[in-house]
mmCIF file of C-alpha atoms in Angstrom:
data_model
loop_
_atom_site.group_PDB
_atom_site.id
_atom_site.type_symbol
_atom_site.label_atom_id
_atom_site.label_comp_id
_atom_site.label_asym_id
_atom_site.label_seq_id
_atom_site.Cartn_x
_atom_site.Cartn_y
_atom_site.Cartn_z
ATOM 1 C CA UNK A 691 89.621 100.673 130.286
ATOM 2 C CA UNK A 692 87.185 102.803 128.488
ATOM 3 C CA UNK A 693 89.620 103.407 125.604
ATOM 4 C CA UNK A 694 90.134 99.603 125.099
ATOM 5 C CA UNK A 695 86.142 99.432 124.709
ATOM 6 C CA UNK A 696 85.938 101.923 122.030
ATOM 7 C CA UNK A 697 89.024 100.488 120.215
ATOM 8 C CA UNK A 698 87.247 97.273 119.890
ATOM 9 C CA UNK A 699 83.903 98.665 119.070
ATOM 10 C CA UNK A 700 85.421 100.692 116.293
ATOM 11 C CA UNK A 701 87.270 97.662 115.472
ATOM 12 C CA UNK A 702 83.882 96.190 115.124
ATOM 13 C CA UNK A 703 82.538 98.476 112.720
ATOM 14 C CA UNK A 704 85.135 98.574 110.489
ATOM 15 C CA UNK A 705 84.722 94.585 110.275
ATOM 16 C CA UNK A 706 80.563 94.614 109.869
ATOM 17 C CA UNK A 707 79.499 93.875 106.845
ATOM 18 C CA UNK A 708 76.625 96.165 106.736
ATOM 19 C CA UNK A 709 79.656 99.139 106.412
ATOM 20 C CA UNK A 710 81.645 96.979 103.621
ATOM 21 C CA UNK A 711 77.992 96.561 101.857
ATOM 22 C CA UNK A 712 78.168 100.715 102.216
ATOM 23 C CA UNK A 713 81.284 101.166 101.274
ATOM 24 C CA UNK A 714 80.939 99.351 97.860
ATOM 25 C CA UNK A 715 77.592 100.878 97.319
ATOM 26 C CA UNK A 716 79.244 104.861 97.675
ATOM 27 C CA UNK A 717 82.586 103.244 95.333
ATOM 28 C CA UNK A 718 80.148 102.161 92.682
ATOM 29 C CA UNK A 719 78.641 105.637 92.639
ATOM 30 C CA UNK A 720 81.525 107.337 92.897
ATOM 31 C CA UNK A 721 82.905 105.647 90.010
ATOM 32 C CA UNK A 722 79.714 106.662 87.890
ATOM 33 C CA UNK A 723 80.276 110.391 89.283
ATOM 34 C CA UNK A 724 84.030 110.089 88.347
ATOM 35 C CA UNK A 725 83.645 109.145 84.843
ATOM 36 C CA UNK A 726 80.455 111.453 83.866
ATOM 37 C CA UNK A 727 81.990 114.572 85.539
ATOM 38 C CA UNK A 728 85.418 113.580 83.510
ATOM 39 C CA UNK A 729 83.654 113.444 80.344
ATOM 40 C CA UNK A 730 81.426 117.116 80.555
ATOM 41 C CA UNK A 731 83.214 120.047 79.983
ATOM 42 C CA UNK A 732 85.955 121.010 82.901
ATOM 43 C CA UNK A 733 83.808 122.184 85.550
ATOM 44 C CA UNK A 734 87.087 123.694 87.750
ATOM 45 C CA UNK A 735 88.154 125.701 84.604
ATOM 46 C CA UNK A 736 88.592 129.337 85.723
ATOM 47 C CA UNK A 737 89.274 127.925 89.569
ATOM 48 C CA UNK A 738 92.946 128.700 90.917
ATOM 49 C CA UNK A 739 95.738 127.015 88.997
ATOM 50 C CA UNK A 740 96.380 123.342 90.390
ATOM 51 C CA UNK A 741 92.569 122.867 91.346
ATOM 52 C CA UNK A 742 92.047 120.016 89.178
ATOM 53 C CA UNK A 743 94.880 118.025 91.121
ATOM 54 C CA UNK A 744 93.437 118.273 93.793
ATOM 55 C CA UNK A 745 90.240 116.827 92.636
ATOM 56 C CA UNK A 746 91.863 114.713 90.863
ATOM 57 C CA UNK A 747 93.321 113.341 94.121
ATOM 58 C CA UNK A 748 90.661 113.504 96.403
ATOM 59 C CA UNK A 749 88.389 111.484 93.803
ATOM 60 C CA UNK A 750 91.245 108.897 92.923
ATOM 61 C CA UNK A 751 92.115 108.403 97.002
ATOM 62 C CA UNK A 752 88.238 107.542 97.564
ATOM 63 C CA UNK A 753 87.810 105.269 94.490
ATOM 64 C CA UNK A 754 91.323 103.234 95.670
ATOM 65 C CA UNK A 755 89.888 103.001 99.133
ATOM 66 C CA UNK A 756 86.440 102.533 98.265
ATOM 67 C CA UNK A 757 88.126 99.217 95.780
ATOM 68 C CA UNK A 758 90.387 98.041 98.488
ATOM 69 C CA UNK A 759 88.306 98.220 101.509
ATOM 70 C CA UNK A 760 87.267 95.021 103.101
ATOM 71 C CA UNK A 761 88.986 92.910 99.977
ATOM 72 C CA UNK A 762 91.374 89.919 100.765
ATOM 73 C CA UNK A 763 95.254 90.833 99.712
ATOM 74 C CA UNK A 764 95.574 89.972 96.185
ATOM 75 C CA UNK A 765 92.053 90.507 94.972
ATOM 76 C CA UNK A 766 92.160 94.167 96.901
ATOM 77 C CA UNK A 767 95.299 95.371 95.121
ATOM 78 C CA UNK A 768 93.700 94.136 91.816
ATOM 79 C CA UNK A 769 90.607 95.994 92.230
ATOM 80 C CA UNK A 770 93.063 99.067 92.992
ATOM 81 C CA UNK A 771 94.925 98.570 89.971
ATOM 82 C CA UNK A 772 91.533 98.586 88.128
ATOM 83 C CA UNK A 773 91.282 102.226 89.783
ATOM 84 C CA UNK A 774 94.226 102.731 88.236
ATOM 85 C CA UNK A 775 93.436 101.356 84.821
ATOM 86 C CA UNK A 776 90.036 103.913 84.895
ATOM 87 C CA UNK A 777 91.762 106.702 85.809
ATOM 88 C CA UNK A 778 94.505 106.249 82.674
ATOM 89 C CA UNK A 779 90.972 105.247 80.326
ATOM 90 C CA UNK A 780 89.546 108.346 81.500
ATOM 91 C CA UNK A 781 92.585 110.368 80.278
ATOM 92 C CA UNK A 782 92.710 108.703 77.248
ATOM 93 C CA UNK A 783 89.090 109.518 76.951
ATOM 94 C CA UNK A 784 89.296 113.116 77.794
ATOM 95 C CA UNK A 785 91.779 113.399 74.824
ATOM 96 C CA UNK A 786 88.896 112.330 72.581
ATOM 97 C CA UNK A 787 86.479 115.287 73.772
ATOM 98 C CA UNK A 788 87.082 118.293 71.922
ATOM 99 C CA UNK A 789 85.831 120.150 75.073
ATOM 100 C CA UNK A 790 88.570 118.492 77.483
ATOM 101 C CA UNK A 791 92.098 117.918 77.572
ATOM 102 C CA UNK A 792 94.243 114.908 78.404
ATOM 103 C CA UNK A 793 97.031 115.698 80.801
ATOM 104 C CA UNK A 794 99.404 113.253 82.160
ATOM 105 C CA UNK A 795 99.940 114.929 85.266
ATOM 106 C CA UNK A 796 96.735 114.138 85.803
ATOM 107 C CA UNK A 797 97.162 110.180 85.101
ATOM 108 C CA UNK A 798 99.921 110.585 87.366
ATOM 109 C CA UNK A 799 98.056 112.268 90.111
ATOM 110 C CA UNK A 800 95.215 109.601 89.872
ATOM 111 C CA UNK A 801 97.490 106.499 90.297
ATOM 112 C CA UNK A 802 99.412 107.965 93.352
ATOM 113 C CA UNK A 803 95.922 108.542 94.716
ATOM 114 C CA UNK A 804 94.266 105.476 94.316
ATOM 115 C CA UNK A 805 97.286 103.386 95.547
ATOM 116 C CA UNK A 806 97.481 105.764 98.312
ATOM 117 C CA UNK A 807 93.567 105.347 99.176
ATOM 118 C CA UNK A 808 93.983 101.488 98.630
ATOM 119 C CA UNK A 809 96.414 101.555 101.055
ATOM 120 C CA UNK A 810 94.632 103.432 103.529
ATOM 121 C CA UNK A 811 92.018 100.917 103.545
ATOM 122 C CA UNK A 812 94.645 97.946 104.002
ATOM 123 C CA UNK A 813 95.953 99.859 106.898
ATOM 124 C CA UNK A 814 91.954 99.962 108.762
ATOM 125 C CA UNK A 815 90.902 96.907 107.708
ATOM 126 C CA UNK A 816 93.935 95.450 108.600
ATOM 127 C CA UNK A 817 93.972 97.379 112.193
ATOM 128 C CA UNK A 818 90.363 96.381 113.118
ATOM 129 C CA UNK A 819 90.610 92.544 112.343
ATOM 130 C CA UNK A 820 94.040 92.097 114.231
ATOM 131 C CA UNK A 821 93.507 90.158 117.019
ATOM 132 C CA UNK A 822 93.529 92.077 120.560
ATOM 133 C CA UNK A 823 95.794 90.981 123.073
ATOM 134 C CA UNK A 824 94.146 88.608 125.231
ATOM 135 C CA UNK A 825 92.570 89.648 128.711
ATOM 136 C CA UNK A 826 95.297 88.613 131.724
ATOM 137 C CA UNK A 827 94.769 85.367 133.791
ATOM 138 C CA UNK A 828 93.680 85.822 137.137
ATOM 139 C CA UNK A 829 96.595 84.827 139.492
ATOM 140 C CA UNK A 830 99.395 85.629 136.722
ATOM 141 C CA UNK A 831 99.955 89.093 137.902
ATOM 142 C CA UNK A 832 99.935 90.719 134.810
#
């Protein structure tokens, strides 16, 4: 079936280790990105009111994914709790800067989003290395 060939080749991909050597290349960036543009002054001030959540979430969701993906159970939830840890040190941080302000909304925001991203990644990586059911013997009928 032509869906069962793309299923496994996407199944494939997901497994390669060229894409998990990508994957933690973009999370180590992003984590760079994530902490500099937390620590210059609040470049969605003036934006509509709730902006920053959403940023908040989009950048927590790929930093929890980014630390999860490809990582055996306990040391992937770790490296998601470390997610979690940054985003918290980044609030405390932002309480420091005279130019920023420390919200805990936003903590609150950031740890949703980076267990949700981690668990995201579980989900794929968990999806493309599950065994596919096993083509049908000749003769069996089925």
């Amino acid at each position: 079936m032509p869906g069962t060939r793309i299923t496994a080749r996407v199944r494939r991909g997901l497994g390669a280790p060229g894409l998990r050597a990508t994957v933690r290349v973009a999370w180590t960036a992003s984590i760079g990105l994530v902490v500099v543009l937390s620590a210059v002054p609040d470049p969605t001030s003036g934006g509509p009111p709730g902006i920053d959540k959403l940023w908040h979430a989009l950048a927590y969701l790929a930093l929890g994914f980014g630390a999860a993906f490809g990582r055996p159970g306990p040391q992937c939830w770790m490296a998601v709790a470390a997610m979690v840890t940054l985003g918290w040190a980044v609030e405390g941080l932002q309480g420091l800067l005279p130019w920023r302000s420390a919200e805990v909304a936003d903590g609150l925001v950031n740890t949703v989003a980076a267990a949700a991203g981690g668990g995201l990644a579980v989900a794929l990586t968990r999806r493309a290395t599950r065994p596919t059911d096993p083509p049908s013997s000749p003769g069996t009928g089925q």
